[in-house]
Amino acid sequence: MLLETVVPALIPVAADGVRALFNKFTGGAGAKPANVNEVVALMAAETDRLKVIAEIDKAAPNVSGWVNNIRALQRPVATVMIIGGYLSTFWLVVEPEISESLASYAQMVTFYIFGDRTYMYFRKGRE
């Protein structure tokens, strides 16, 4: 079970390592902008990407306010329920299959919350 969780989590790290090796041996600096126009184009693309992400989470104007509130709370409530359910298996007697499933879900949720952000933080510090 640990292998099923660790290997997918390390794929981005391994890809960055391979990319760094290629850059070291070829003398390349990776995909870095060569001039100001490319920098501006990359910044505009990142801004557009963030706008699209914000639009996904934006409340629809023709939907009742309470529906938008429930929709916004789905992820946090599901996160608390999954992690709470996993933690409860330490005190309650449950079947091993249920405990393993909850552990797998808890690992996914924990990586969703912390893993991607932590990896991006370390990657940014390295560049």
Coordinates of C-alpha atoms in Angstrom, one line a residue:
M1 CA 0.0 0.0 0.0
L2 CA 2.8 2.4 0.8
L3 CA 4.3 1.7 -2.6
E4 CA 1.1 2.7 -4.3
T5 CA 1.2 6.1 -2.6
V6 CA 4.9 6.9 -2.6
V7 CA 5.6 6.1 -6.3
P8 CA 3.0 8.4 -7.8
A9 CA 4.0 11.2 -5.4
L10 CA 7.6 10.9 -6.5
I11 CA 7.0 11.0 -10.2
P12 CA 7.2 14.8 -10.5
V13 CA 10.4 14.8 -8.4
A14 CA 11.9 12.2 -10.6
A15 CA 10.9 14.1 -13.8
D16 CA 12.6 17.2 -12.4
G17 CA 15.7 15.2 -11.6
V18 CA 15.9 13.8 -15.2
R19 CA 15.3 17.2 -16.6
A20 CA 18.1 18.6 -14.4
L21 CA 20.5 15.9 -15.6
F22 CA 19.8 16.7 -19.2
N23 CA 20.3 20.4 -18.6
K24 CA 23.6 19.7 -16.8
F25 CA 25.0 17.5 -19.6
T26 CA 23.7 19.5 -22.5
G27 CA 24.6 22.9 -20.9
G28 CA 21.0 24.1 -21.3
A29 CA 19.2 26.2 -18.9
G30 CA 15.9 24.6 -19.5
A31 CA 12.9 26.4 -20.8
K32 CA 13.8 30.0 -19.8
P33 CA 12.6 33.0 -21.7
A34 CA 15.2 34.6 -24.0
N35 CA 13.8 38.1 -24.2
V36 CA 11.3 40.5 -22.6
N37 CA 8.5 39.6 -25.0
E38 CA 8.7 35.9 -24.0
V39 CA 8.6 36.9 -20.3
V40 CA 5.5 39.0 -20.9
A41 CA 3.9 36.2 -22.9
L42 CA 4.6 33.7 -20.1
M43 CA 3.2 36.1 -17.5
A44 CA 0.1 36.6 -19.6
A45 CA -0.4 32.9 -20.0
E46 CA 0.0 32.3 -16.2
T47 CA -2.6 35.1 -15.6
D48 CA -5.0 33.6 -18.0
R49 CA -4.6 30.2 -16.3
L50 CA -5.3 31.7 -12.9
K51 CA -8.4 33.4 -14.3
V52 CA -9.7 30.1 -15.7
I53 CA -9.2 28.5 -12.3
A54 CA -10.9 31.3 -10.5
E55 CA -13.9 31.0 -13.0
I56 CA -14.3 27.4 -12.1
D57 CA -14.8 28.2 -8.4
K58 CA -16.9 31.3 -9.1
A59 CA -20.5 31.2 -8.0
A60 CA -23.0 31.1 -10.7
P61 CA -25.2 34.3 -10.8
N62 CA -28.5 32.5 -11.5
V63 CA -28.1 30.0 -8.6
S64 CA -29.4 30.5 -5.1
G65 CA -26.9 31.7 -2.5
W66 CA -27.3 28.7 -0.3
V67 CA -26.5 26.3 -3.2
N68 CA -23.3 28.2 -3.9
N69 CA -22.4 28.0 -0.2
I70 CA -22.9 24.2 -0.1
R71 CA -21.0 23.8 -3.3
A72 CA -18.1 25.8 -1.8
L73 CA -18.1 23.7 1.4
Q74 CA -18.0 20.3 -0.4
R75 CA -14.2 20.0 -0.5
P76 CA -13.5 21.0 3.1
V77 CA -16.3 18.9 4.5
A78 CA -15.2 15.9 2.5
T79 CA -11.6 16.4 3.7
V80 CA -12.6 16.5 7.3
M81 CA -14.9 13.5 7.0
I82 CA -12.2 11.4 5.2
I83 CA -9.4 12.3 7.6
G84 CA -11.7 12.0 10.6
G85 CA -12.9 8.6 9.4
Y86 CA -9.3 7.4 9.1
L87 CA -8.3 8.7 12.5
S88 CA -11.3 7.0 14.0
T89 CA -10.0 3.6 12.9
F90 CA -7.3 3.9 15.5
W91 CA -9.9 3.7 18.3
L92 CA -12.7 1.7 16.7
V93 CA -12.5 -1.9 15.6
V94 CA -13.1 -2.1 11.9
E95 CA -12.3 -4.6 9.2
P96 CA -8.8 -4.3 7.7
E97 CA -10.2 -3.6 4.2
I98 CA -12.2 -0.6 5.4
S99 CA -9.1 0.6 7.3
E100 CA -6.9 0.3 4.2
S101 CA -9.5 2.1 2.1
L102 CA -9.7 5.0 4.5
A103 CA -5.9 5.1 4.8
S104 CA -5.7 5.4 1.0
Y105 CA -8.3 8.2 0.9
A106 CA -6.6 10.0 3.7
Q107 CA -3.3 9.8 1.9
M108 CA -4.9 11.3 -1.2
V109 CA -6.5 14.1 0.7
T110 CA -3.3 14.9 2.6
F111 CA -1.3 15.0 -0.6
Y112 CA -4.0 17.2 -2.2
I113 CA -3.7 19.7 0.7
F114 CA 0.0 19.7 1.4
G115 CA 1.9 17.7 -1.2
D116 CA 1.6 19.9 -4.3
R117 CA 2.1 23.1 -2.4
T118 CA 5.1 21.8 -0.6
Y119 CA 6.7 20.5 -3.8
M120 CA 6.2 23.8 -5.5
Y121 CA 7.7 25.6 -2.6
F122 CA 10.8 23.5 -2.7
R123 CA 11.0 23.7 -6.4
K124 CA 10.8 27.5 -6.4
G125 CA 13.6 27.7 -3.8
R126 CA 15.8 25.5 -5.9
E127 CA 15.5 27.7 -9.1

